[in-house]
Structures are given as C-alpha cells and as structure tokens.
XYZ file of N, CA and C in Angstrom:
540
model
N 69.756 82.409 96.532
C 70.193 81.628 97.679
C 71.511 80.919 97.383
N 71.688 80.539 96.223
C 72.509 79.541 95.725
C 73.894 80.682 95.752
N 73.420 81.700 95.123
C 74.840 82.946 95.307
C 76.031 83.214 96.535
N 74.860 83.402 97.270
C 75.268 83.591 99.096
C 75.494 82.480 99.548
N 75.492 81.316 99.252
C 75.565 79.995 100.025
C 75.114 80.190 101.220
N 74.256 80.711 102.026
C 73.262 80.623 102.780
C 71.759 80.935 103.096
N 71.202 79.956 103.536
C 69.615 79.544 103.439
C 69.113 79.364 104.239
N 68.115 79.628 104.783
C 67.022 78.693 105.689
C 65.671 77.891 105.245
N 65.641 76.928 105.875
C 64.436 76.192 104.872
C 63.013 77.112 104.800
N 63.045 78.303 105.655
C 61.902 79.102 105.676
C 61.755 79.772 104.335
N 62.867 80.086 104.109
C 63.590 80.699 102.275
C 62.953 79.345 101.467
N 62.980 78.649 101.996
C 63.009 77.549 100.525
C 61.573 77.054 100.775
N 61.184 77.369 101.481
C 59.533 77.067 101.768
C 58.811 77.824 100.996
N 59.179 79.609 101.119
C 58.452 80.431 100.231
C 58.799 79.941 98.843
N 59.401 79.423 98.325
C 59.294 79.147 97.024
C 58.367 78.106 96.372
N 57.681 77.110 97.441
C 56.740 76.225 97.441
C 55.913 76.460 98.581
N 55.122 77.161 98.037
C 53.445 77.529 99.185
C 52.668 76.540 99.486
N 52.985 75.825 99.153
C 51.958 74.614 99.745
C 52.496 73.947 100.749
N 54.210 73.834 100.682
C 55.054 72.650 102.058
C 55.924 74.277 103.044
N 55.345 73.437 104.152
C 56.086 73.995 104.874
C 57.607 73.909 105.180
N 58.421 74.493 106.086
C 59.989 74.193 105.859
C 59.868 73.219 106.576
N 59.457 72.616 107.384
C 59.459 71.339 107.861
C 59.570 70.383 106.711
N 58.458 70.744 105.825
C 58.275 69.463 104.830
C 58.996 69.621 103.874
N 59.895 70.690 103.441
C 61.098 70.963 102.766
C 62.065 69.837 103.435
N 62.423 70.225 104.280
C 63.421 69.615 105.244
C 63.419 68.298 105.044
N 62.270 67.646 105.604
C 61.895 66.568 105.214
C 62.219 65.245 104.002
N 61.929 66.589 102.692
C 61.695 65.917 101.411
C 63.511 66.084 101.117
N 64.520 66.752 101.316
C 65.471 67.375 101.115
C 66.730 65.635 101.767
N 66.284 65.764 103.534
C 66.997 64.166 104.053
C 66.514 63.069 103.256
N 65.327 63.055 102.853
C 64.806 62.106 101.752
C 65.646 61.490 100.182
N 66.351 62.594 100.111
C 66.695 62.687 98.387
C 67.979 62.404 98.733
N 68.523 63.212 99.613
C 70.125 62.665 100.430
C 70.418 61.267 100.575
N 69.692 60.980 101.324
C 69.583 59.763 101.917
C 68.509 58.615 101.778
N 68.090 58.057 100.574
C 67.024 57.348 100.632
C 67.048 56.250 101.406
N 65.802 56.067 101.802
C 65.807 54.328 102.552
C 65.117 53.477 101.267
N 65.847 52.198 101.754
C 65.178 51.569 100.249
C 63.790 51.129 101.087
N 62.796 51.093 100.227
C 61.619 50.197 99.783
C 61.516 49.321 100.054
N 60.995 48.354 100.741
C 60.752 46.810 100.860
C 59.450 47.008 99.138
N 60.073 45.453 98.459
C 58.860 45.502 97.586
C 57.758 44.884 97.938
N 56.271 45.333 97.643
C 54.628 45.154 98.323
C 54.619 44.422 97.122
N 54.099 43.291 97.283
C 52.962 42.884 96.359
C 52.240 42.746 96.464
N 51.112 43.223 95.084
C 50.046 43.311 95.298
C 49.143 41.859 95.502
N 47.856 41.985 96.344
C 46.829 40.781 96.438
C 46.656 40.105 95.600
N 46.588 39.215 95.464
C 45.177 38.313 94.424
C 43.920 39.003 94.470
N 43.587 38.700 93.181
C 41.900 39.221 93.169
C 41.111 37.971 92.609
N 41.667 36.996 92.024
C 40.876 36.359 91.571
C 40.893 35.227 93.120
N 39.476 34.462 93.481
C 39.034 33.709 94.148
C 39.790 32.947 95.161
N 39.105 32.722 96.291
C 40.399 31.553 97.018
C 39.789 29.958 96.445
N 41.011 29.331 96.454
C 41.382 28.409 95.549
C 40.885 27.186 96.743
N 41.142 26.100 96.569
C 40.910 24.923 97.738
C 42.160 24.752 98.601
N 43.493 24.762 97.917
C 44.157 24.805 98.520
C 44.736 26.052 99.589
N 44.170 27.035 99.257
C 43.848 27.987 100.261
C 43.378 28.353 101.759
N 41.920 27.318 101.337
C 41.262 27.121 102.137
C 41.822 25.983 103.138
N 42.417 24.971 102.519
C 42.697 24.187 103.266
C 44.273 24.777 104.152
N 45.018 25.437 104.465
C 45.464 26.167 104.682
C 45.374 27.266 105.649
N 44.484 27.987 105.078
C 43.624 28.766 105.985
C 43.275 28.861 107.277
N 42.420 27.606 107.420
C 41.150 27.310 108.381
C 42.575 27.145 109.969
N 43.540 26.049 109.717
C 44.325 25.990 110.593
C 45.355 26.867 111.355
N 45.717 27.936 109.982
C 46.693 28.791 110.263
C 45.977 29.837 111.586
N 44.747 30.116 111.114
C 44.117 31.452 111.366
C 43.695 30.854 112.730
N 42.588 29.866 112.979
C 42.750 28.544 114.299
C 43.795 28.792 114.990
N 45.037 28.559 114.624
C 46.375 28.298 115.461
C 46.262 29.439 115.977
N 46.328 31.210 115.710
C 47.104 32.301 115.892
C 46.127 32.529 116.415
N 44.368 32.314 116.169
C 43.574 33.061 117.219
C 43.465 32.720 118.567
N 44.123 31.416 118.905
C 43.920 30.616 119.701
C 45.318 31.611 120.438
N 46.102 31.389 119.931
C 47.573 32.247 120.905
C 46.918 33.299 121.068
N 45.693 33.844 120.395
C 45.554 35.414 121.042
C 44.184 35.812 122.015
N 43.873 35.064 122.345
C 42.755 34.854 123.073
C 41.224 34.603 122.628
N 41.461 33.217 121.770
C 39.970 32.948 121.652
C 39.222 32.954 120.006
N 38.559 32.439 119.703
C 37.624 32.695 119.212
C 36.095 33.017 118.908
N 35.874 34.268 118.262
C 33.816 34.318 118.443
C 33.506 33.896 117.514
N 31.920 34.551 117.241
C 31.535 34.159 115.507
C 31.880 35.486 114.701
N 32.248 36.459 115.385
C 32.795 37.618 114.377
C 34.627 38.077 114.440
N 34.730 37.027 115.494
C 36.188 36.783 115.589
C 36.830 38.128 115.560
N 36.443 39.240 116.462
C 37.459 40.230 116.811
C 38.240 40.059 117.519
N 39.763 39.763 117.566
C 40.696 39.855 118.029
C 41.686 40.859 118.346
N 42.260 41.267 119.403
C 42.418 42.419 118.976
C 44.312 42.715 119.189
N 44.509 41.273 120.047
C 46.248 40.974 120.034
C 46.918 40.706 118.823
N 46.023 40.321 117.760
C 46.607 39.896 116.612
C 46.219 40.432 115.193
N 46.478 40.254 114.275
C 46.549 40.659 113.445
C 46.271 39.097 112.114
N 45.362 40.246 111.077
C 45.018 39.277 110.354
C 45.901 39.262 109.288
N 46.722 40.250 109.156
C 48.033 40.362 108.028
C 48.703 39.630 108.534
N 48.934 38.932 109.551
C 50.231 37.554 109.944
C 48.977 36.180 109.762
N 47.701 36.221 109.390
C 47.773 35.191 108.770
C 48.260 34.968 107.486
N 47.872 36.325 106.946
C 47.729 36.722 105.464
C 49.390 36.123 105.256
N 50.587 36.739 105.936
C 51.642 36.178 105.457
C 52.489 34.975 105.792
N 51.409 34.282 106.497
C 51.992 32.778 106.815
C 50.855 31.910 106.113
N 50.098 32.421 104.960
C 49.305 31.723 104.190
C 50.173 31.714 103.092
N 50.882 33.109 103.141
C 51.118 33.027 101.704
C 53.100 32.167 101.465
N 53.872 32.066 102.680
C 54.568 31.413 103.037
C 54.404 30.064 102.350
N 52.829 29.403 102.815
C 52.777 28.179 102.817
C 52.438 27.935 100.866
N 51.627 28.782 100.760
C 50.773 29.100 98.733
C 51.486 29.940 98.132
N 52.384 30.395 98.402
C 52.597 31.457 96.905
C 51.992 32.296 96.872
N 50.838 32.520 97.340
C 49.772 33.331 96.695
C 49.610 34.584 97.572
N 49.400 36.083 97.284
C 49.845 37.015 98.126
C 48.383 37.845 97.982
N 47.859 37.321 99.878
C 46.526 38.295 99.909
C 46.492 38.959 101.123
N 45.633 40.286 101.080
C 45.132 41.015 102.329
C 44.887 40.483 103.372
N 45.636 40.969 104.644
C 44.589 40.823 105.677
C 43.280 40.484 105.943
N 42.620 42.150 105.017
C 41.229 41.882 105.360
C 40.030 40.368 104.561
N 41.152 40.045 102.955
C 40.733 39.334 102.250
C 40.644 38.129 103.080
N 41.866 38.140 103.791
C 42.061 36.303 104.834
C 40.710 36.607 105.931
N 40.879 37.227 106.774
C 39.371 37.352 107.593
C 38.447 37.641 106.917
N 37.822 37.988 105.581
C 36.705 37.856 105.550
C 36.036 36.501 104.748
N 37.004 35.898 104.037
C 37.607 34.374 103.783
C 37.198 33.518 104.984
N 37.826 33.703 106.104
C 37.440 32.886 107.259
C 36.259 33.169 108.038
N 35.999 34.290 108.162
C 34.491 35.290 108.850
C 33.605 34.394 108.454
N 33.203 34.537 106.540
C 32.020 34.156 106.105
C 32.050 32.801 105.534
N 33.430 31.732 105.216
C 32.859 31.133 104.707
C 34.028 29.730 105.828
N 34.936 30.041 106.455
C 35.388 28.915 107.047
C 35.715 28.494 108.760
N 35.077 29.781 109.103
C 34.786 29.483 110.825
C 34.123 28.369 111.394
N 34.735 27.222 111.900
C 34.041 26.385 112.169
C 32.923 26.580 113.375
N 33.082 27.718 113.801
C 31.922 28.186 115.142
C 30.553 28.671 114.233
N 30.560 28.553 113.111
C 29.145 29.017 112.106
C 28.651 27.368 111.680
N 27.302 28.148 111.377
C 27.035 27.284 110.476
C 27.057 27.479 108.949
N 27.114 26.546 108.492
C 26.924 26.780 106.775
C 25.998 26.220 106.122
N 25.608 26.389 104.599
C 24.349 26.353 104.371
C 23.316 26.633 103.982
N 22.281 25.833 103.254
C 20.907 27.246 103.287
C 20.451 26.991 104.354
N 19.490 28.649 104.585
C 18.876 28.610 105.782
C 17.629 28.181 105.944
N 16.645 27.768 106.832
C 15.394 26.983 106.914
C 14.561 28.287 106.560
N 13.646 27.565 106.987
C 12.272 28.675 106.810
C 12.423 29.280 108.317
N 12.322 28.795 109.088
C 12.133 29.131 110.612
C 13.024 30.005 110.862
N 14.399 30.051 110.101
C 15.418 31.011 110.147
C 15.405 32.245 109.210
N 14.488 31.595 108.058
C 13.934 33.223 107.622
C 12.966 33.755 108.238
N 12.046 33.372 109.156
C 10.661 34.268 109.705
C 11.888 35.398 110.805
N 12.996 34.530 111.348
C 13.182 34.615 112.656
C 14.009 36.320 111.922
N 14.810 35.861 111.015
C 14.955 37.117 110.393
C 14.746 38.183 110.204
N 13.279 38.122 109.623
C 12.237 38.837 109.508
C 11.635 39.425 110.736
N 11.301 39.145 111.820
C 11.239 39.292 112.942
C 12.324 40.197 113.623
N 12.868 39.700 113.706
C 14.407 40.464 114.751
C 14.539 41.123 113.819
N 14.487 41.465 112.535
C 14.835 42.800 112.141
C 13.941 44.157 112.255
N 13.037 43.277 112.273
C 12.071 44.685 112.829
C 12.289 44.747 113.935
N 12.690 44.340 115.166
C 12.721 44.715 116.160
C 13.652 45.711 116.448
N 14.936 45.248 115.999
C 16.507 45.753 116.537
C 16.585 46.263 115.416
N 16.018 46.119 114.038
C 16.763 46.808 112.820
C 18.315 46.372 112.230
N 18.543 47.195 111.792
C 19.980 46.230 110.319
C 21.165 45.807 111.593
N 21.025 45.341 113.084
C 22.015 44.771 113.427
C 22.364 43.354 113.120
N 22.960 43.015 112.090
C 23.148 41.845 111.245
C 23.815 40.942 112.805
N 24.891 41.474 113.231
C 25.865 40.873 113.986
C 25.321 40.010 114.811
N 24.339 41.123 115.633
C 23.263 40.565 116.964
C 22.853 39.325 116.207
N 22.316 39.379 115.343
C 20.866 38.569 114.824
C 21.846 37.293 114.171
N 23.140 37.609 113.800
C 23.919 36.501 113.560
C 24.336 35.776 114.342
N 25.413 36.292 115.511
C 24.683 35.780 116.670
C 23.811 34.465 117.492
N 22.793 35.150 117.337
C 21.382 34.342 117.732
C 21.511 33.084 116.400
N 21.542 32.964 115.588
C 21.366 32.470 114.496
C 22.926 31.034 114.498
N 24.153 31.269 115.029
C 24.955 30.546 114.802
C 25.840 30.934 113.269
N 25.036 32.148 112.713
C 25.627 32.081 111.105
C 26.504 33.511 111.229
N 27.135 33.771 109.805
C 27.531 34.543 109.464
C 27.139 36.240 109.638
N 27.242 37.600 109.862
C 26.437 38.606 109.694
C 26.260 38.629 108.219
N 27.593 38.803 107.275
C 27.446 38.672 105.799
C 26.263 37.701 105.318
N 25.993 36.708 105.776
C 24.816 35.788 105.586
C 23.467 36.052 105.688
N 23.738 37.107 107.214
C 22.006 37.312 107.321
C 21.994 38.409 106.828
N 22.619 39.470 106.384
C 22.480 40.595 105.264
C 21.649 40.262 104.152
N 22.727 39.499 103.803
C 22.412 39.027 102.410
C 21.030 38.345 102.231
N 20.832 37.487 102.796
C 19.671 36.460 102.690
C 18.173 37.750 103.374
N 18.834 38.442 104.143
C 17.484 39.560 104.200
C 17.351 40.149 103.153
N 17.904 40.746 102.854
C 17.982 41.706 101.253
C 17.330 40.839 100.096
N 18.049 39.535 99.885
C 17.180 38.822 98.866
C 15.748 38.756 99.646
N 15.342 38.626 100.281
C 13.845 37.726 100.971
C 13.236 39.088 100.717
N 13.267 40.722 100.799
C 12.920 41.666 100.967
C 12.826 42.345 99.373
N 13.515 41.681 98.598
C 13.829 42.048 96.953
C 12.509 41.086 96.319
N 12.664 39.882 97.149
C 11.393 38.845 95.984
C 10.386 39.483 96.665
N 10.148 39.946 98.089
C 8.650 40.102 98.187
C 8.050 41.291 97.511
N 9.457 42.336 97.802
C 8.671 43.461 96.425
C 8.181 43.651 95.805
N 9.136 42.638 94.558
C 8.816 41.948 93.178
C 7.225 41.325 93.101
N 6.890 40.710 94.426
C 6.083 39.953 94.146
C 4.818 40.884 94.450
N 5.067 41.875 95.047
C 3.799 42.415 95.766
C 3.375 43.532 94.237
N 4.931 44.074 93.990
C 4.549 44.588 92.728
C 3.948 43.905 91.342
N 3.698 42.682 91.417
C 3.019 41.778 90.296
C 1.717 41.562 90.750
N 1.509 41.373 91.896
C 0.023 41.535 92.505
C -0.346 43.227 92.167
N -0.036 44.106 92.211
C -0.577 44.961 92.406
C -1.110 45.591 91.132
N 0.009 45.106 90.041
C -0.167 45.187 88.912
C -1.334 43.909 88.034
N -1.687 43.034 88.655
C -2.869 42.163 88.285
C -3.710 42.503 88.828
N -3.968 43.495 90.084
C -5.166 44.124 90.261
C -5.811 44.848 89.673
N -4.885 45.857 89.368
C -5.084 47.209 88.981
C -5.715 46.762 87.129
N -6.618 48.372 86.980
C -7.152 47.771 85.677
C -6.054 48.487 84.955
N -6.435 47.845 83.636
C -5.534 48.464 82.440
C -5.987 49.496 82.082
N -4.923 50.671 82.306
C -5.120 51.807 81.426
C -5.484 52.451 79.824
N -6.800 53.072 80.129
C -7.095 53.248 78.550
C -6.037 53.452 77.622
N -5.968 53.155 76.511
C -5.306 53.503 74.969
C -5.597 54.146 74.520
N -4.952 56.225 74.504
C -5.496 56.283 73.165
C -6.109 56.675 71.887
C-alpha cells in the first residue's frame, strides 16, 4: 500500500480482522489528532468522614429540591447525583461517586427516614409483609418510614439467628449418634 501511495481503509481493515474500516478510520483521526483527556480521579474508598456528612445532607437537600422533590428512595430523575458528588467535593477535597453520595444519603442521611434500631413491632411487621409481597424491600420500607438497605438487612439477620437457632434445637433433640 505504502508503494502505490494509494489505499482504502477497506485495504487496511483486511489487515486487522477484528476492526472494521470504520474503526480503522476512526483509530487513524485519533492518533492524528488527539483530544486531550480531562484527568478522572479516582473515589475514596475509605469511609465518609463527619465532615462529609455534614456537607452532604444540605448540598444534596438544596439540588433535590431544584429538581422536584424528595421521597424515601429519592429517585430523581432531572438531576444527577454526580453534581452532588462534585459540589461535595468542591467544598472537601475529597473525590467520590455519584452512586457513593446517594447511597451515603439513601441509607444513612435522609432526613425523611428514620434512624435507629428497629422495635419489635417493626420486626414482626417485617416478617409479615415479607411473606406476603416477598423481597420488595422498597414497598415494605416505605410502610416502615426506614431505609430499603435497612429492611434487607435487618431481615436477613432476623432469618440467619432463627436458623441458627432452630438448628441448635434440632440438634438437642435429636439423639447422639452411636460411636464406633
């Protein structure tokens, strides 16, 4: 190709079976012409901090409010949780996800929840509505004023000890197997 000084990217495609001449083409204005990069940084992974939180609760407040509202699972759908994420991190230094800031505010700083342990009356009720409707956490959160992450969780534990426990009864029934 290089001899003849003329080509078509269909020519230069067969030489890579996997990209088409489109994606020749493509990769070719690419190398010509780069666009620079904005640099990403990456999240935090370690914990939100207090000053975070304090931070947080208002920013995310302010912007849901410009976008119509708040629930207890706070789907919004004018806005975006990456413009809290980067007017948190404006205010902290500290550089996190979208999804990390809403689920930060979801489970542990929505003032439309409650927080807390839960009563007894709120574990039967648990227990109950899940047999009815089954793993819809949301519904049953909901009804509850709390978190879905909350009533997951707190079902799963309540459903793990009774196991445990039914399997220790069952095992003090049962006789001991001969030795032997």
């Amino acid at each position: 190709l290089a001899a003849t000084g003329t080509f078509t990217w269909a020519d230069i495609a067969i030489k890579f079976p996997l990209r088409t001449e489109t994606e020749c083409l493509d990769r070719w204005r690419e190398l010509e012409n780069p666009l620079p990069r904005p640099a990403r940084r990456q999240p935090a992974t370690f914990p939100f901090r207090s000053e975070e939180d304090t931070h947080l609760r208002p920013i995310a407040l302010e912007l849901l409010a410009e976008c119509g509202g708040i629930g207890g699972d706070t789907h919004v759908s004018n806005c975006t949780w990456t413009e809290v994420a980067t007017r948190l991190e404006k205010i902290t230094g500290i550089c996190r996800s979208g999804k990390q800031v809403r689920e930060r505010f979801v489970n542990y700083l929505n003032p439309a929840l409650k927080y807390g342990d839960l009563t007894d009356e709120e574990d039967q009720y648990i227990l109950k509505r899940q047999q009815e409707i089954g793993n819809k956490w949301s519904t049953i959160a909901r009804e509850l004023g709390r978190s879905s992450n909350c009533i997951k969780n707190r079902y799963y534990l309540m459903t793990k000890s009774r196991s445990k426990r039914r399997r220790r009864q069952a095992a003090a029934q049962s006789p001991p197997s001969p030795s032997p």
